[in-house]
Amino acid sequence: MRSVRDIKVLEGIPVLVRASLNVPIKQGKVTNAFRLRSALPTIEYLRSRHAKVILMSHVSGTGAESLEPVYHAMSSFIHGMKFCPVSVGREAREAVRALSPGGVLMLENLRRNAGEEKNDPGFAKELASLADIYVQDSFDVCHRAHASVVGVPAFLPSYAGFTVEKEVKELAKALKPKSPSLAIIAGAKFSTKEPLIRKLLKKYKTVMVGGALANDFIQAQGYSVGASLVSKEGQDHIRELLKNKRIMIPKDAVVGKKGAKRLEGRITELSDIRPDEMILDVGPKTVKELQERAKKAKSILWNGPLGLFEDGYIDGTRGLMRGIAHSRAWSIVGGGDTEAAIEEVNAHEHFSFISTGGGAMLDFLAHGNLPGLQALD
Ligand code: ADP
Ligand code: MG
Protein backbone atom coordinates (compact mmCIF):
# COMPACT_ATOMS: atom_id res chain seq x y z
CA MET A 1 0.00 0.00 0.00
CA ARG A 2 1.52 3.28 -1.09
CA SER A 3 1.26 6.18 1.31
CA VAL A 4 0.51 9.83 0.65
CA ARG A 5 4.14 10.37 1.69
CA ASP A 6 5.24 8.50 -1.46
CA ILE A 7 3.67 11.03 -3.84
CA LYS A 8 6.59 12.71 -5.61
CA VAL A 9 5.08 15.88 -7.07
CA LEU A 10 2.19 17.74 -5.45
CA GLU A 11 2.78 21.37 -6.40
CA GLY A 12 -0.38 22.62 -8.16
CA ILE A 13 -1.75 19.06 -8.58
CA PRO A 14 -5.46 18.39 -7.95
CA VAL A 15 -5.78 15.54 -5.42
CA LEU A 16 -9.12 13.84 -4.74
CA VAL A 17 -9.29 12.75 -1.12
CA ARG A 18 -11.94 10.21 -0.01
CA ALA A 19 -12.37 11.64 3.48
CA SER A 20 -14.35 10.41 6.48
CA LEU A 21 -16.69 13.35 7.04
CA ASN A 22 -19.72 11.30 8.04
CA VAL A 23 -20.36 13.02 11.37
CA PRO A 24 -23.57 13.35 13.38
CA ILE A 25 -25.61 16.45 12.44
CA LYS A 26 -28.51 17.78 14.52
CA GLN A 27 -30.57 20.78 13.43
CA GLY A 28 -28.00 21.76 10.85
CA LYS A 29 -25.08 21.61 13.32
CA VAL A 30 -22.27 19.08 13.64
CA THR A 31 -22.51 17.61 17.16
CA ASN A 32 -19.23 15.67 17.21
CA ALA A 33 -16.20 16.91 15.28
CA PHE A 34 -13.83 14.10 16.24
CA ARG A 35 -13.68 12.70 12.71
CA LEU A 36 -13.16 16.12 11.18
CA ARG A 37 -10.12 16.69 13.37
CA SER A 38 -8.84 13.24 12.44
CA ALA A 39 -9.06 14.16 8.75
CA LEU A 40 -6.75 17.18 9.16
CA PRO A 41 -3.26 15.61 9.05
CA THR A 42 -3.68 14.29 5.50
CA ILE A 43 -5.29 17.53 4.32
CA GLU A 44 -2.58 19.65 5.94
CA TYR A 45 0.16 17.48 4.45
CA LEU A 46 -1.23 17.99 0.93
CA ARG A 47 -1.86 21.72 1.44
CA SER A 48 1.58 22.41 2.79
CA ARG A 49 2.96 20.89 -0.45
CA HIS A 50 0.69 23.18 -2.48
CA ALA A 51 -1.64 20.53 -3.88
CA LYS A 52 -5.24 21.45 -4.71
CA VAL A 53 -7.23 19.39 -2.23
CA ILE A 54 -10.69 18.11 -3.20
CA LEU A 55 -12.56 16.41 -0.35
CA MET A 56 -15.32 13.90 -1.08
CA SER A 57 -17.43 11.99 1.43
CA HIS A 58 -20.88 10.70 2.20
CA VAL A 59 -23.03 11.54 5.16
CA SER A 60 -25.36 8.75 6.21
CA GLY A 61 -29.13 8.97 6.12
CA THR A 62 -31.54 8.91 3.25
CA GLY A 63 -28.94 10.03 0.70
CA ALA A 64 -30.51 13.50 0.38
CA GLU A 65 -28.62 15.06 3.31
CA SER A 66 -26.18 17.87 2.61
CA LEU A 67 -22.55 18.08 3.67
CA GLU A 68 -22.89 21.85 4.01
CA PRO A 69 -23.08 21.79 7.85
CA VAL A 70 -19.88 19.72 7.79
CA TYR A 71 -18.30 22.31 5.51
CA HIS A 72 -19.17 25.05 8.02
CA ALA A 73 -17.72 23.03 10.92
CA MET A 74 -14.59 22.18 8.93
CA SER A 75 -14.09 25.83 7.93
CA SER A 76 -13.14 26.63 11.51
CA PHE A 77 -10.12 24.32 11.05
CA ILE A 78 -9.30 25.19 7.43
CA HIS A 79 -9.36 28.85 6.64
CA GLY A 80 -10.75 29.88 3.23
CA MET A 81 -12.14 26.48 2.37
CA LYS A 82 -14.72 26.24 -0.47
CA PHE A 83 -17.89 24.20 -0.93
CA CYS A 84 -19.36 22.85 -4.17
CA PRO A 85 -23.09 21.98 -4.08
CA VAL A 86 -22.63 19.02 -6.47
CA SER A 87 -19.98 16.31 -6.69
CA VAL A 88 -19.55 15.93 -10.46
CA GLY A 89 -20.21 17.81 -13.71
CA ARG A 90 -19.38 21.23 -15.04
CA GLU A 91 -19.91 23.12 -11.77
CA ALA A 92 -17.56 20.74 -9.94
CA ARG A 93 -14.89 20.99 -12.65
CA GLU A 94 -15.05 24.78 -12.54
CA ALA A 95 -14.79 24.82 -8.76
CA VAL A 96 -11.65 22.69 -9.01
CA ARG A 97 -10.20 24.93 -11.70
CA ALA A 98 -10.78 27.98 -9.47
CA LEU A 99 -8.81 26.42 -6.59
CA SER A 100 -5.39 27.89 -5.95
CA PRO A 101 -2.48 25.67 -4.87
CA GLY A 102 -2.94 24.85 -1.18
CA GLY A 103 -6.70 25.47 -1.45
CA VAL A 104 -9.35 23.04 -0.22
CA LEU A 105 -12.72 22.29 -1.80
CA MET A 106 -15.46 20.07 -0.31
CA LEU A 107 -17.83 18.32 -2.72
CA GLU A 108 -21.49 17.67 -1.84
CA ASN A 109 -22.65 14.33 -0.32
CA LEU A 110 -21.60 11.58 -2.74
CA ARG A 111 -24.72 9.55 -1.97
CA ARG A 112 -26.90 12.21 -3.58
CA ASN A 113 -25.78 10.49 -6.75
CA ALA A 114 -27.18 6.94 -7.16
CA GLY A 115 -23.95 5.94 -8.90
CA GLU A 116 -21.99 6.09 -5.64
CA GLU A 117 -23.47 3.09 -3.85
CA LYS A 118 -23.94 1.17 -7.12
CA ASN A 119 -20.30 1.72 -8.02
CA ASP A 120 -21.36 3.03 -11.41
CA PRO A 121 -18.25 3.27 -13.64
CA GLY A 122 -19.58 6.42 -15.33
CA PHE A 123 -19.90 8.20 -11.98
CA ALA A 124 -16.49 6.96 -10.85
CA LYS A 125 -14.92 8.22 -14.08
CA GLU A 126 -16.53 11.64 -13.68
CA LEU A 127 -15.21 11.93 -10.13
CA ALA A 128 -11.77 10.78 -11.27
CA SER A 129 -11.74 13.41 -14.05
CA LEU A 130 -11.61 16.11 -11.35
CA ALA A 131 -8.09 15.21 -10.22
CA ASP A 132 -4.73 13.65 -11.09
CA ILE A 133 -4.25 11.68 -7.86
CA TYR A 134 -6.55 9.77 -5.50
CA VAL A 135 -6.02 9.47 -1.73
CA GLN A 136 -8.07 7.08 0.40
CA ASP A 137 -8.36 8.47 3.93
CA SER A 138 -11.67 6.95 5.06
CA PHE A 139 -10.97 3.52 6.55
CA ASP A 140 -14.58 3.12 7.68
CA VAL A 141 -15.84 2.75 4.08
CA CYS A 142 -13.06 0.48 2.79
CA HIS A 143 -15.27 -2.64 3.13
CA ARG A 144 -17.77 -1.17 0.67
CA ALA A 145 -17.49 -1.49 -3.10
CA HIS A 146 -18.72 2.04 -3.76
CA ALA A 147 -17.64 4.35 -6.61
CA SER A 148 -15.57 6.66 -4.39
CA VAL A 149 -13.90 3.65 -2.72
CA VAL A 150 -13.09 1.15 -5.47
CA GLY A 151 -14.27 2.87 -8.69
CA VAL A 152 -12.20 6.06 -8.67
CA PRO A 153 -8.83 4.44 -7.79
CA ALA A 154 -9.14 2.30 -10.95
CA PHE A 155 -8.67 5.51 -12.95
CA LEU A 156 -5.99 7.35 -10.95
CA PRO A 157 -2.66 6.72 -9.20
CA SER A 158 -3.86 5.93 -5.68
CA TYR A 159 -2.43 6.29 -2.18
CA ALA A 160 -3.45 5.76 1.44
CA GLY A 161 -3.91 8.78 3.69
CA PHE A 162 -2.59 8.92 7.26
CA THR A 163 -5.76 7.66 8.98
CA VAL A 164 -5.98 4.62 6.71
CA GLU A 165 -2.30 3.92 7.20
CA LYS A 166 -2.65 4.11 10.98
CA GLU A 167 -5.75 1.87 11.07
CA VAL A 168 -4.03 -0.79 8.99
CA LYS A 169 -0.91 -0.66 11.14
CA GLU A 170 -2.82 -0.97 14.42
CA LEU A 171 -5.26 -3.62 13.20
CA ALA A 172 -2.34 -5.66 11.86
CA LYS A 173 -0.94 -5.63 15.42
CA ALA A 174 -4.26 -6.99 16.68
CA LEU A 175 -3.79 -9.94 14.32
CA LYS A 176 -0.42 -10.70 15.95
CA PRO A 177 -1.30 -10.47 19.64
CA LYS A 178 1.29 -10.91 22.39
CA SER A 179 0.60 -13.83 24.70
CA PRO A 180 -1.40 -14.08 26.91
CA SER A 181 -4.03 -12.43 24.79
CA LEU A 182 -7.69 -11.67 25.32
CA ALA A 183 -10.35 -10.93 22.69
CA ILE A 184 -13.88 -9.92 23.60
CA ILE A 185 -16.51 -10.08 20.89
CA ALA A 186 -19.95 -8.98 21.97
CA GLY A 187 -22.89 -6.91 20.76
CA ALA A 188 -25.54 -8.39 18.52
CA LYS A 189 -26.00 -10.43 15.32
CA PHE A 190 -23.94 -13.60 15.61
CA SER A 191 -23.88 -14.24 11.86
CA THR A 192 -21.95 -11.00 11.12
CA LYS A 193 -19.37 -11.76 13.82
CA GLU A 194 -19.00 -15.53 13.42
CA PRO A 195 -16.14 -15.33 10.83
CA LEU A 196 -14.22 -13.04 13.16
CA ILE A 197 -14.77 -15.27 16.20
CA ARG A 198 -13.41 -18.23 14.23
CA LYS A 199 -10.38 -16.28 13.08
CA LEU A 200 -9.59 -15.00 16.58
CA LEU A 201 -9.85 -18.49 18.07
CA LYS A 202 -6.74 -19.32 16.04
CA LYS A 203 -4.83 -16.31 17.37
CA TYR A 204 -6.01 -15.43 20.89
CA LYS A 205 -5.62 -17.40 24.11
CA THR A 206 -9.12 -16.45 25.26
CA VAL A 207 -12.04 -15.34 23.11
CA MET A 208 -14.86 -14.11 25.30
CA VAL A 209 -18.28 -14.00 23.65
CA GLY A 210 -20.66 -11.55 25.31
CA GLY A 211 -23.71 -9.36 24.75
CA ALA A 212 -26.65 -10.76 22.84
CA LEU A 213 -24.17 -12.97 20.93
CA ALA A 214 -23.64 -15.00 24.09
CA ASN A 215 -27.34 -15.89 24.42
CA ASP A 216 -27.03 -18.52 21.70
CA PHE A 217 -24.06 -20.08 23.49
CA ILE A 218 -25.80 -20.02 26.85
CA GLN A 219 -28.83 -21.72 25.33
CA ALA A 220 -26.63 -24.28 23.58
CA GLN A 221 -25.14 -25.16 26.98
CA GLY A 222 -28.61 -26.30 27.98
CA TYR A 223 -29.82 -23.29 30.00
CA SER A 224 -33.22 -21.81 29.46
CA VAL A 225 -32.74 -18.18 28.31
CA GLY A 226 -36.37 -17.07 28.69
CA ALA A 227 -37.32 -14.21 26.37
CA SER A 228 -33.68 -13.32 25.44
CA LEU A 229 -32.72 -12.45 21.86
CA VAL A 230 -31.44 -15.61 20.13
CA SER A 231 -30.56 -16.45 16.51
CA LYS A 232 -32.84 -18.72 14.56
CA GLU A 233 -30.08 -20.55 12.73
CA GLY A 234 -26.58 -21.71 13.41
CA GLN A 235 -27.25 -23.80 16.53
CA ASP A 236 -24.96 -26.60 15.30
CA HIS A 237 -22.16 -24.07 14.60
CA ILE A 238 -22.51 -22.84 18.15
CA ARG A 239 -22.35 -26.32 19.66
CA GLU A 240 -19.20 -26.94 17.64
CA LEU A 241 -17.61 -23.63 18.74
CA LEU A 242 -18.44 -24.39 22.37
CA LYS A 243 -16.09 -27.39 22.23
CA ASN A 244 -13.18 -25.01 21.74
CA LYS A 245 -11.40 -24.58 25.09
CA ARG A 246 -10.43 -20.99 24.27
CA ILE A 247 -14.02 -19.78 24.18
CA MET A 248 -15.23 -18.02 27.30
CA ILE A 249 -18.98 -17.66 27.90
CA PRO A 250 -20.65 -15.50 30.60
CA LYS A 251 -21.00 -17.21 34.00
CA ASP A 252 -23.95 -15.14 35.21
CA ALA A 253 -26.30 -12.45 33.91
CA VAL A 254 -28.40 -9.41 34.61
CA VAL A 255 -31.95 -10.15 33.49
CA GLY A 256 -35.12 -8.12 33.26
CA LYS A 257 -38.54 -8.13 31.69
CA LYS A 258 -38.74 -6.79 28.14
CA GLY A 259 -38.58 -2.99 28.13
CA ALA A 260 -37.59 -2.77 31.80
CA LYS A 261 -34.90 -0.24 32.74
CA ARG A 262 -31.72 -1.20 34.58
CA LEU A 263 -33.08 -0.54 38.06
CA GLU A 264 -35.70 -3.23 37.55
CA GLY A 265 -33.14 -5.83 36.45
CA ARG A 266 -31.75 -8.56 38.73
CA ILE A 267 -28.48 -10.49 38.88
CA THR A 268 -28.87 -14.22 38.41
CA GLU A 269 -27.13 -17.55 37.83
CA LEU A 270 -27.66 -18.88 34.32
CA SER A 271 -29.73 -21.75 35.70
CA ASP A 272 -32.40 -19.43 37.11
CA ILE A 273 -33.66 -17.33 34.20
CA ARG A 274 -37.46 -17.14 34.18
CA PRO A 275 -39.52 -17.56 31.00
CA ASP A 276 -40.57 -13.86 30.85
CA GLU A 277 -37.03 -12.53 31.48
CA MET A 278 -34.35 -11.46 29.01
CA ILE A 279 -30.57 -11.48 29.46
CA LEU A 280 -29.62 -7.79 29.28
CA ASP A 281 -26.05 -7.70 30.61
CA VAL A 282 -23.33 -9.96 32.00
CA GLY A 283 -23.28 -10.41 35.78
CA PRO A 284 -20.55 -9.54 38.35
CA LYS A 285 -18.88 -12.99 38.30
CA THR A 286 -18.34 -12.67 34.58
CA VAL A 287 -16.99 -9.13 34.97
CA LYS A 288 -14.57 -10.33 37.66
CA GLU A 289 -13.24 -13.12 35.46
CA LEU A 290 -12.82 -10.67 32.55
CA GLN A 291 -10.96 -8.21 34.77
CA GLU A 292 -8.61 -10.96 35.97
CA ARG A 293 -7.89 -12.06 32.43
CA ALA A 294 -7.44 -8.45 31.27
CA LYS A 295 -4.93 -7.86 34.07
CA LYS A 296 -2.75 -10.78 32.92
CA ALA A 297 -3.12 -10.07 29.21
CA LYS A 298 -0.47 -8.42 27.05
CA SER A 299 -2.82 -7.79 24.11
CA ILE A 300 -6.54 -7.05 24.25
CA LEU A 301 -8.99 -6.69 21.37
CA TRP A 302 -12.56 -5.66 22.09
CA ASN A 303 -15.65 -5.16 19.94
CA GLY A 304 -19.28 -4.96 21.00
CA PRO A 305 -21.04 -3.80 24.21
CA LEU A 306 -21.58 -6.54 26.81
CA GLY A 307 -25.15 -5.42 27.50
CA LEU A 308 -28.06 -3.29 26.35
CA PHE A 309 -26.23 -0.13 27.41
CA GLU A 310 -28.73 2.23 25.75
CA ASP A 311 -31.27 1.19 28.43
CA GLY A 312 -28.78 1.56 31.26
CA TYR A 313 -27.40 -2.00 31.25
CA ILE A 314 -23.83 -0.72 31.09
CA ASP A 315 -22.27 -2.22 34.24
CA GLY A 316 -20.69 -5.15 32.37
CA THR A 317 -19.29 -2.88 29.68
CA ARG A 318 -18.03 -0.42 32.27
CA GLY A 319 -16.46 -3.24 34.29
CA LEU A 320 -14.62 -4.43 31.20
CA MET A 321 -13.39 -0.88 30.51
CA ARG A 322 -12.12 -0.71 34.07
CA GLY A 323 -10.34 -4.03 33.61
CA ILE A 324 -8.64 -2.75 30.47
CA ALA A 325 -7.78 0.55 32.16
CA HIS A 326 -6.01 -1.31 35.00
CA SER A 327 -4.17 -3.63 32.65
CA ARG A 328 -0.80 -2.88 31.11
CA ALA A 329 -1.83 -4.62 27.90
CA TRP A 330 -1.78 -3.01 24.50
CA SER A 331 -5.49 -2.61 23.73
CA ILE A 332 -7.53 -1.96 20.64
CA VAL A 333 -11.25 -1.42 20.46
CA GLY A 334 -13.82 -0.58 17.82
CA GLY A 335 -17.39 -0.75 16.59
CA GLY A 336 -20.05 1.92 16.18
CA ASP A 337 -22.00 0.98 19.30
CA THR A 338 -18.86 0.18 21.26
CA GLU A 339 -17.59 3.69 20.52
CA ALA A 340 -20.92 5.12 21.68
CA ALA A 341 -20.62 3.17 24.96
CA ILE A 342 -17.05 4.45 25.43
CA GLU A 343 -18.27 7.96 24.74
CA GLU A 344 -21.03 7.57 27.33
CA VAL A 345 -18.56 6.95 30.13
CA ASN A 346 -15.81 9.10 28.61
CA ALA A 347 -13.24 6.30 28.65
CA HIS A 348 -11.22 7.06 25.50
CA GLU A 349 -7.86 7.35 27.25
CA HIS A 350 -8.00 3.75 28.51
CA PHE A 351 -7.25 2.27 25.09
CA SER A 352 -4.09 2.18 23.01
CA PHE A 353 -6.12 2.58 19.84
CA ILE A 354 -9.79 3.17 19.00
CA SER A 355 -10.64 2.09 15.47
CA THR A 356 -13.06 4.23 13.48
CA GLY A 357 -13.76 1.17 11.36
CA GLY A 358 -17.01 -0.46 12.52
CA GLY A 359 -17.88 -2.95 9.78
CA ALA A 360 -14.57 -2.25 8.04
CA MET A 361 -12.69 -3.19 11.21
CA LEU A 362 -14.60 -6.48 11.58
CA ASP A 363 -13.98 -7.36 7.92
CA PHE A 364 -10.32 -6.41 8.03
CA LEU A 365 -9.73 -8.53 11.13
CA ALA A 366 -11.68 -11.47 9.71
CA HIS A 367 -10.18 -11.43 6.19
CA GLY A 368 -6.91 -9.49 6.49
CA ASN A 369 -7.84 -7.15 3.65
CA LEU A 370 -10.61 -4.92 2.29
CA PRO A 371 -11.80 -4.03 -1.23
CA GLY A 372 -10.96 -0.35 -0.70
CA LEU A 373 -7.37 -1.21 0.30
CA GLN A 374 -6.88 -3.67 -2.55
CA ALA A 375 -8.07 -0.94 -4.93
CA LEU A 376 -5.01 1.15 -3.95
CA ASP A 377 -2.52 -1.36 -5.40
P1 ADP B 1 -20.77 -2.64 17.44
O1 ADP B 1 -21.53 -1.60 16.64
O2 ADP B 1 -19.91 -2.01 18.49
O3 ADP B 1 -20.02 -3.62 16.56
P2 ADP B 1 -23.10 -4.31 17.63
O4 ADP B 1 -23.76 -3.50 16.59
O5 ADP B 1 -22.70 -5.70 17.30
O6 ADP B 1 -21.85 -3.51 18.24
O7 ADP B 1 -24.08 -4.49 18.89
C1 ADP B 1 -24.49 -3.45 19.68
C2 ADP B 1 -25.89 -3.66 20.16
O8 ADP B 1 -26.02 -4.87 20.89
C3 ADP B 1 -26.25 -2.54 21.10
O9 ADP B 1 -27.43 -1.93 20.62
C4 ADP B 1 -26.48 -3.26 22.43
O10 ADP B 1 -27.48 -2.68 23.20
C5 ADP B 1 -26.89 -4.62 21.97
N1 ADP B 1 -26.77 -5.63 23.03
C6 ADP B 1 -25.68 -6.00 23.72
N2 ADP B 1 -25.98 -6.95 24.62
C7 ADP B 1 -27.31 -7.17 24.50
C8 ADP B 1 -28.25 -8.04 25.16
N3 ADP B 1 -27.87 -8.87 26.11
N4 ADP B 1 -29.54 -8.00 24.76
C9 ADP B 1 -29.95 -7.17 23.79
N5 ADP B 1 -29.13 -6.33 23.14
C10 ADP B 1 -27.83 -6.32 23.50
MG1 MG C 1 -23.47 -1.63 15.65
JSON list of C-alpha atoms and ligand atoms in Angstrom, two decimals, residues 186-189 193 211-212 215 229 278-281 303-310 334-339 362, ligand 1:
[
{"chain": "A", "resi": 186, "resn": "ALA", "atom": "CA", "xyz": [-19.95, -8.98, 21.97]},
{"chain": "A", "resi": 187, "resn": "GLY", "atom": "CA", "xyz": [-22.89, -6.91, 20.76]},
{"chain": "A", "resi": 188, "resn": "ALA", "atom": "CA", "xyz": [-25.54, -8.39, 18.52]},
{"chain": "A", "resi": 189, "resn": "LYS", "atom": "CA", "xyz": [-26.00, -10.43, 15.32]},
{"chain": "A", "resi": 193, "resn": "LYS", "atom": "CA", "xyz": [-19.37, -11.76, 13.82]},
{"chain": "A", "resi": 211, "resn": "GLY", "atom": "CA", "xyz": [-23.71, -9.36, 24.75]},
{"chain": "A", "resi": 212, "resn": "ALA", "atom": "CA", "xyz": [-26.65, -10.76, 22.84]},
{"chain": "A", "resi": 215, "resn": "ASN", "atom": "CA", "xyz": [-27.34, -15.89, 24.42]},
{"chain": "A", "resi": 229, "resn": "LEU", "atom": "CA", "xyz": [-32.72, -12.45, 21.86]},
{"chain": "A", "resi": 278, "resn": "MET", "atom": "CA", "xyz": [-34.35, -11.46, 29.01]},
{"chain": "A", "resi": 279, "resn": "ILE", "atom": "CA", "xyz": [-30.57, -11.48, 29.46]},
{"chain": "A", "resi": 280, "resn": "LEU", "atom": "CA", "xyz": [-29.62, -7.79, 29.28]},
{"chain": "A", "resi": 281, "resn": "ASP", "atom": "CA", "xyz": [-26.05, -7.70, 30.61]},
{"chain": "A", "resi": 303, "resn": "ASN", "atom": "CA", "xyz": [-15.65, -5.16, 19.94]},
{"chain": "A", "resi": 304, "resn": "GLY", "atom": "CA", "xyz": [-19.28, -4.96, 21.00]},
{"chain": "A", "resi": 305, "resn": "PRO", "atom": "CA", "xyz": [-21.04, -3.80, 24.21]},
{"chain": "A", "resi": 306, "resn": "LEU", "atom": "CA", "xyz": [-21.58, -6.54, 26.81]},
{"chain": "A", "resi": 307, "resn": "GLY", "atom": "CA", "xyz": [-25.15, -5.42, 27.50]},
{"chain": "A", "resi": 308, "resn": "LEU", "atom": "CA", "xyz": [-28.06, -3.29, 26.35]},
{"chain": "A", "resi": 309, "resn": "PHE", "atom": "CA", "xyz": [-26.23, -0.13, 27.41]},
{"chain": "A", "resi": 310, "resn": "GLU", "atom": "CA", "xyz": [-28.73, 2.23, 25.75]},
{"chain": "A", "resi": 334, "resn": "GLY", "atom": "CA", "xyz": [-13.82, -0.58, 17.82]},
{"chain": "A", "resi": 335, "resn": "GLY", "atom": "CA", "xyz": [-17.39, -0.75, 16.59]},
{"chain": "A", "resi": 336, "resn": "GLY", "atom": "CA", "xyz": [-20.05, 1.92, 16.18]},
{"chain": "A", "resi": 337, "resn": "ASP", "atom": "CA", "xyz": [-22.00, 0.98, 19.30]},
{"chain": "A", "resi": 338, "resn": "THR", "atom": "CA", "xyz": [-18.86, 0.18, 21.26]},
{"chain": "A", "resi": 339, "resn": "GLU", "atom": "CA", "xyz": [-17.59, 3.69, 20.52]},
{"chain": "A", "resi": 362, "resn": "LEU", "atom": "CA", "xyz": [-14.60, -6.48, 11.58]},
{"chain": "B", "resi": 1, "resn": "ADP", "atom": "P1", "xyz": [-20.77, -2.64, 17.44]},
{"chain": "B", "resi": 1, "resn": "ADP", "atom": "O1", "xyz": [-21.53, -1.60, 16.64]},
{"chain": "B", "resi": 1, "resn": "ADP", "atom": "O2", "xyz": [-19.91, -2.01, 18.49]},
{"chain": "B", "resi": 1, "resn": "ADP", "atom": "O3", "xyz": [-20.02, -3.62, 16.56]},
{"chain": "B", "resi": 1, "resn": "ADP", "atom": "P2", "xyz": [-23.10, -4.31, 17.63]},
{"chain": "B", "resi": 1, "resn": "ADP", "atom": "O4", "xyz": [-23.76, -3.50, 16.59]},
{"chain": "B", "resi": 1, "resn": "ADP", "atom": "O5", "xyz": [-22.70, -5.70, 17.30]},
{"chain": "B", "resi": 1, "resn": "ADP", "atom": "O6", "xyz": [-21.85, -3.51, 18.24]},
{"chain": "B", "resi": 1, "resn": "ADP", "atom": "O7", "xyz": [-24.08, -4.49, 18.89]},
{"chain": "B", "resi": 1, "resn": "ADP", "atom": "C1", "xyz": [-24.49, -3.45, 19.68]},
{"chain": "B", "resi": 1, "resn": "ADP", "atom": "C2", "xyz": [-25.89, -3.66, 20.16]},
{"chain": "B", "resi": 1, "resn": "ADP", "atom": "O8", "xyz": [-26.02, -4.87, 20.89]},
{"chain": "B", "resi": 1, "resn": "ADP", "atom": "C3", "xyz": [-26.25, -2.54, 21.10]},
{"chain": "B", "resi": 1, "resn": "ADP", "atom": "O9", "xyz": [-27.43, -1.93, 20.62]},
{"chain": "B", "resi": 1, "resn": "ADP", "atom": "C4", "xyz": [-26.48, -3.26, 22.43]},
{"chain": "B", "resi": 1, "resn": "ADP", "atom": "O10", "xyz": [-27.48, -2.68, 23.20]},
{"chain": "B", "resi": 1, "resn": "ADP", "atom": "C5", "xyz": [-26.89, -4.62, 21.97]},
{"chain": "B", "resi": 1, "resn": "ADP", "atom": "N1", "xyz": [-26.77, -5.63, 23.03]},
{"chain": "B", "resi": 1, "resn": "ADP", "atom": "C6", "xyz": [-25.68, -6.00, 23.72]},
{"chain": "B", "resi": 1, "resn": "ADP", "atom": "N2", "xyz": [-25.98, -6.95, 24.62]},
{"chain": "B", "resi": 1, "resn": "ADP", "atom": "C7", "xyz": [-27.31, -7.17, 24.50]},
{"chain": "B", "resi": 1, "resn": "ADP", "atom": "C8", "xyz": [-28.25, -8.04, 25.16]},
{"chain": "B", "resi": 1, "resn": "ADP", "atom": "N3", "xyz": [-27.87, -8.87, 26.11]},
{"chain": "B", "resi": 1, "resn": "ADP", "atom": "N4", "xyz": [-29.54, -8.00, 24.76]},
{"chain": "B", "resi": 1, "resn": "ADP", "atom": "C9", "xyz": [-29.95, -7.17, 23.79]},
{"chain": "B", "resi": 1, "resn": "ADP", "atom": "N5", "xyz": [-29.13, -6.33, 23.14]},
{"chain": "B", "resi": 1, "resn": "ADP", "atom": "C10", "xyz": [-27.83, -6.32, 23.50]}
]
